mmCIF file of C-alpha atoms and ligand atoms in Angstrom:
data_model
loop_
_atom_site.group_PDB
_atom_site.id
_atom_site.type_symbol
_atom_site.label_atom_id
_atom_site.label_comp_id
_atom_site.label_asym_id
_atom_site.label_seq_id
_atom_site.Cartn_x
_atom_site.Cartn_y
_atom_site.Cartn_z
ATOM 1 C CA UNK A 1 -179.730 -152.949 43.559
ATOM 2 C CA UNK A 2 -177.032 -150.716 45.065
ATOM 3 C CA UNK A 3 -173.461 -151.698 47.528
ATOM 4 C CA UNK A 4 -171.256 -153.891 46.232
ATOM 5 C CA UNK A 5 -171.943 -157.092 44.191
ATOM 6 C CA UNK A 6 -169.681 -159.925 43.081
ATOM 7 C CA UNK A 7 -171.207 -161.429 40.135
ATOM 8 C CA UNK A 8 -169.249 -165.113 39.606
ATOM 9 C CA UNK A 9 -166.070 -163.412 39.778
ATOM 10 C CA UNK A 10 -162.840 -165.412 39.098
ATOM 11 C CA UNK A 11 -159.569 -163.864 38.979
ATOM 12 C CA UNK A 12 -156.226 -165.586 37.627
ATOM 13 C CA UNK A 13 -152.584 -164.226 38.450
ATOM 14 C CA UNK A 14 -150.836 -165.653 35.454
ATOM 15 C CA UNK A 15 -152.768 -169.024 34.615
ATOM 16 C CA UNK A 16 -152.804 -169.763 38.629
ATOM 17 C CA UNK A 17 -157.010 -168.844 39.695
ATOM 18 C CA UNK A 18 -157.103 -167.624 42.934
ATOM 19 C CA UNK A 19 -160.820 -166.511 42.800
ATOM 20 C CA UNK A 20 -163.421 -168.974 41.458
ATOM 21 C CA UNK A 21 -166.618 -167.501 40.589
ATOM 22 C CA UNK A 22 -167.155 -165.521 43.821
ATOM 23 C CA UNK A 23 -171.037 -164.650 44.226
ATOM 24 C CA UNK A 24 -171.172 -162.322 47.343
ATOM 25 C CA UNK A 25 -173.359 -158.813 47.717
ATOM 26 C CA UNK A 26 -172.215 -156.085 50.565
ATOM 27 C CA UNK A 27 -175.553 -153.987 51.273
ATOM 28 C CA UNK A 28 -175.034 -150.287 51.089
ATOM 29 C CA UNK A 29 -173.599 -149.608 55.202
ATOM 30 C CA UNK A 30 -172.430 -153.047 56.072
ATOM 31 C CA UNK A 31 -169.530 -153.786 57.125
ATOM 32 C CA UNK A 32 -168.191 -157.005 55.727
ATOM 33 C CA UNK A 33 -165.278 -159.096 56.894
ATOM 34 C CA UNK A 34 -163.622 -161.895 54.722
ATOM 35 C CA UNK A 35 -161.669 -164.213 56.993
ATOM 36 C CA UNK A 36 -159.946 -166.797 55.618
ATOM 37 C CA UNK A 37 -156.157 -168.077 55.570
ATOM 38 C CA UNK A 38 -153.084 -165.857 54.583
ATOM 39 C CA UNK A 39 -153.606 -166.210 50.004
ATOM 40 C CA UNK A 40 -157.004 -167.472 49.747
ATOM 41 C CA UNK A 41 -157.838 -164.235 47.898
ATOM 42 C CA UNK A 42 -159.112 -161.661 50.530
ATOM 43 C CA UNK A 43 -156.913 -158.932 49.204
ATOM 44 C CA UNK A 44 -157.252 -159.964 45.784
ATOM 45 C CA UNK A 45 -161.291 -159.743 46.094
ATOM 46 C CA UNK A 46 -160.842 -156.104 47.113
ATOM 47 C CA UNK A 47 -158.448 -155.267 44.276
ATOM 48 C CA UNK A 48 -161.433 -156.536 42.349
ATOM 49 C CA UNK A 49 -163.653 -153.558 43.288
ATOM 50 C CA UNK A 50 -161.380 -151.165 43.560
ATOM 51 C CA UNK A 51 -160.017 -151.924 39.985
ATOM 52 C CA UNK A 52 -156.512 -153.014 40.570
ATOM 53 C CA UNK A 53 -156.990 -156.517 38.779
ATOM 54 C CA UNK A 54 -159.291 -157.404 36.039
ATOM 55 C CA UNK A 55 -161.482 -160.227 36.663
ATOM 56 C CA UNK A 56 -160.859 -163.324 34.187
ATOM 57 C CA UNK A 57 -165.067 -164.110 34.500
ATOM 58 C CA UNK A 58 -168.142 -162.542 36.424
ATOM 59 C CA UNK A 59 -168.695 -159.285 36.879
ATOM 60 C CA UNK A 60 -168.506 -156.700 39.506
ATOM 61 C CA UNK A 61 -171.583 -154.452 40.250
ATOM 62 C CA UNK A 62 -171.012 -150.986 42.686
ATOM 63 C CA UNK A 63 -174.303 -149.157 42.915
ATOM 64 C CA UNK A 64 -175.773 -151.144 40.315
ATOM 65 C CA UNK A 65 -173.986 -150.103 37.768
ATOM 66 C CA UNK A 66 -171.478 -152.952 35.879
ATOM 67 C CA UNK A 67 -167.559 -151.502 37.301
ATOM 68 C CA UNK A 68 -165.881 -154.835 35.556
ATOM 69 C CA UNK A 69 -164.334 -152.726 32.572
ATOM 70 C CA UNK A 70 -163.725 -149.270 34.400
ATOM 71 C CA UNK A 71 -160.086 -148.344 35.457
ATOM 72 C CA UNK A 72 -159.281 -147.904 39.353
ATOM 73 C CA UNK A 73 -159.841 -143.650 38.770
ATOM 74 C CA UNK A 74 -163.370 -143.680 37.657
ATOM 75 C CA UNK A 75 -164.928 -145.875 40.380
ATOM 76 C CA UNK A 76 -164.843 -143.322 42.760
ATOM 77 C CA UNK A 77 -163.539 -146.088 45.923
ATOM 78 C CA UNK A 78 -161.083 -145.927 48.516
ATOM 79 C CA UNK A 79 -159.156 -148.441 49.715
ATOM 80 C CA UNK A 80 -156.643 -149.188 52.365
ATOM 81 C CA UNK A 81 -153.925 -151.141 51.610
ATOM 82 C CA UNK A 82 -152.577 -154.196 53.488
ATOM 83 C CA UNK A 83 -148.530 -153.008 52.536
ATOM 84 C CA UNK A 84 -149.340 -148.971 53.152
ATOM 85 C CA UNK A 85 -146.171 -146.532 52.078
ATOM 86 C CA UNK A 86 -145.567 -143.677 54.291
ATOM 87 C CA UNK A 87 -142.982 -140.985 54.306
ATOM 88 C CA UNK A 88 -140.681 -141.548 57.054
ATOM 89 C CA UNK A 89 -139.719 -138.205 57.183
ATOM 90 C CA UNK A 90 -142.667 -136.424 56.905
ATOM 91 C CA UNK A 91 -145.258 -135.535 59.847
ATOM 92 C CA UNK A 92 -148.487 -137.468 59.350
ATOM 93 C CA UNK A 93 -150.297 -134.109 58.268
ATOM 94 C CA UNK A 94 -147.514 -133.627 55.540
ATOM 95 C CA UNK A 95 -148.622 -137.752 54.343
ATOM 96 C CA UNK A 96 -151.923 -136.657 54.477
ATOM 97 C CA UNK A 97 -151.387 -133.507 52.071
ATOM 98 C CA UNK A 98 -149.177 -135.351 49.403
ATOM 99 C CA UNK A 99 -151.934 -137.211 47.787
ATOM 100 C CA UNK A 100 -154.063 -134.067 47.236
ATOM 101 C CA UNK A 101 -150.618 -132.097 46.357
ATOM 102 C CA UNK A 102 -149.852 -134.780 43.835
ATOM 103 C CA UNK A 103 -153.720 -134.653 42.428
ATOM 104 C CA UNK A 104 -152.631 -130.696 42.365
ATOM 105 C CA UNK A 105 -155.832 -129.877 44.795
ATOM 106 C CA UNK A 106 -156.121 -125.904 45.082
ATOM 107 C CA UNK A 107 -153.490 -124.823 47.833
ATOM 108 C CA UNK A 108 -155.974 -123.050 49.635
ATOM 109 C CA UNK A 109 -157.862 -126.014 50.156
ATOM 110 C CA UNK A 110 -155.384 -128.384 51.106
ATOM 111 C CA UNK A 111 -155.209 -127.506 55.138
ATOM 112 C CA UNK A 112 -159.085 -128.370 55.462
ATOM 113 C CA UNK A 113 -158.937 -131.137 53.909
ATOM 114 C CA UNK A 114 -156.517 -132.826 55.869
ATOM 115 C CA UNK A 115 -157.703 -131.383 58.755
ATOM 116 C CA UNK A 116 -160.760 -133.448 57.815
ATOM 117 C CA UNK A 117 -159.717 -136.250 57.044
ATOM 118 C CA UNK A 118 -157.526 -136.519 60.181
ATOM 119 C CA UNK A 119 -160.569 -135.835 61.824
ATOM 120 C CA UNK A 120 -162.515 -138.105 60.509
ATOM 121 C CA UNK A 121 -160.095 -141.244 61.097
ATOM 122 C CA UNK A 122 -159.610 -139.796 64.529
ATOM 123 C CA UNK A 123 -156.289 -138.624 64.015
ATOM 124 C CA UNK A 124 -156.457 -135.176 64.184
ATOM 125 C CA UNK A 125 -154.313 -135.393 67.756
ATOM 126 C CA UNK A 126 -151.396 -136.768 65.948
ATOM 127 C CA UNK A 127 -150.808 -134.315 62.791
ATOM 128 C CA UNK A 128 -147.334 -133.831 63.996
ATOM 129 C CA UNK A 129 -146.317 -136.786 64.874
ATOM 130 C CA UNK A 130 -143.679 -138.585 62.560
ATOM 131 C CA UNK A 131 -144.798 -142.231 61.274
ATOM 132 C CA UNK A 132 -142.285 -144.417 64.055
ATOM 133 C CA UNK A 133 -144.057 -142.208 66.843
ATOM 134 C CA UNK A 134 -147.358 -144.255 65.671
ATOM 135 C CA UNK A 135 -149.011 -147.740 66.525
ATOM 136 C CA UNK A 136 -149.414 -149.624 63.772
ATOM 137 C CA UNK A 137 -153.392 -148.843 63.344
ATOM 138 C CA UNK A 138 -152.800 -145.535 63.474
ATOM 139 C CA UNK A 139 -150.099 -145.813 60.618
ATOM 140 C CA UNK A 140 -152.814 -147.327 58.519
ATOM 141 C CA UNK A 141 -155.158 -144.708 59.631
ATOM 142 C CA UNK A 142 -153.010 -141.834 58.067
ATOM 143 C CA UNK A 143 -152.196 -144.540 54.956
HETATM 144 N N1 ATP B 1 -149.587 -159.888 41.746
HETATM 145 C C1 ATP B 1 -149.608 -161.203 41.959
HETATM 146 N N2 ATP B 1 -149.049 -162.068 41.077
HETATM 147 C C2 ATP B 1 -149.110 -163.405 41.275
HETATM 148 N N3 ATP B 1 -149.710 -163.987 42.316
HETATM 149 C C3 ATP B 1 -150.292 -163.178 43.231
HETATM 150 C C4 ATP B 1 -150.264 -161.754 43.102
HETATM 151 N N4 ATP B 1 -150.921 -161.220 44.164
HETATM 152 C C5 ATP B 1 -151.324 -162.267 44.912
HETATM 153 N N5 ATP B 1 -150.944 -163.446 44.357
HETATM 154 C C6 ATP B 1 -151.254 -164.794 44.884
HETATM 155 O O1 ATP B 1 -152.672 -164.906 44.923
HETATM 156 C C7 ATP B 1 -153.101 -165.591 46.099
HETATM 157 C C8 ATP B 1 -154.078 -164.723 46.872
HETATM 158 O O2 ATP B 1 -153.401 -163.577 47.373
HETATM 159 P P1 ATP B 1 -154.124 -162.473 48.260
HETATM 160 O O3 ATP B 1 -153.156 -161.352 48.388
HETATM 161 O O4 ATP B 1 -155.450 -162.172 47.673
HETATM 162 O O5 ATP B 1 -154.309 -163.260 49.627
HETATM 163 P P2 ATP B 1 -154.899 -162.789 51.045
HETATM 164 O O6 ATP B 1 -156.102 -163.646 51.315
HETATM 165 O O7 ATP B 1 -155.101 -161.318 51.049
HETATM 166 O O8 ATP B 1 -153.714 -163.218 52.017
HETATM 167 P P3 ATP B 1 -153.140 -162.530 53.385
HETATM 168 O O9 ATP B 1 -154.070 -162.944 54.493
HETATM 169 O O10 ATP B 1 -151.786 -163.181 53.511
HETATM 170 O O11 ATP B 1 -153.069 -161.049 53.153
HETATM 171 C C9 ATP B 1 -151.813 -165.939 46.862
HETATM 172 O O12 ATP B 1 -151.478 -167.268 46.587
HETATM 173 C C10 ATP B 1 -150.770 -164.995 46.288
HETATM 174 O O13 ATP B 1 -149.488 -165.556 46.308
HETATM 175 MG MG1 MG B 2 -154.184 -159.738 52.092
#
């Protein structure tokens, strides 16, 4: 079984539950939405697989493989945050590059990879724009 599988997954902010034994499986190229009212647990579900909270029961399954007890760094996922942080005074291309300049990529490398990813979120017209020149989509695109 590969994607993304929630495996009775309940997660508790202090003693207050939030999640209660979620059972839900994302197939490898779906796209999933969770609707649902402002804190029923959408964000904290994806904070879940991405490894930012620790389940209090169930498991969660990426690829098949059991992700419930591995920090955020080895899952190998991205995610977008709902409350993104950009640098107000930077262009977007210079947002783009801090990540891989904090990781301490290979200089040489650093251009192309922005220049893909820019490209790939369809921003590659905007890598000298500042942050307040942006729509709020686009924002989270560079995020
Ligand atoms: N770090 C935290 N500590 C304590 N409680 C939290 C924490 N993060 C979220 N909560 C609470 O957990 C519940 C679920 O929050 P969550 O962020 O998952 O909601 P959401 O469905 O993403 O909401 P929204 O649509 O407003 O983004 C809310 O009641 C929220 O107040
Ligand atoms: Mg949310």
């Amino acid at each position: 079984m590969s994607g993304i599988r929630f495996d009775a997954v309940s997660v508790a902010y202090g003693g207050n539950t939030v999640l209660d034994s979620l059972d839900l499986t994302v197939e490898p190229g779906e796209v999933m939405a969770l609707l649902g009212p402002s804190g029923s647990g959408k964000t904290t579900a994806l904070r879940a697989v991405a490894g930012f909270v620790r389940p209090v029961a169930g498991r969660v399954l990426i690829g098949g493989r059991d992700v419930t007890a591995l920090p955020p760094h080895k899952r190998g996922i991205g995610m977008v945050v709902q409350q993104y942080a950009l640098f107000p005074h930077m262009r977007v291309e210079d947002n783009v590059a801090f990540g891989l300049k904090a990781q301490k990529a290979a200089k040489a490398e650093i251009p192309g990879r922005v220049a893909e990813a820019l490209e790939m979120t369809g921003m590659a017209a905007y890598a000298e724009r500042y942050p307040r020149e942006l729509s709020g989509g686009q924002q989270q695109r560079v995020a």
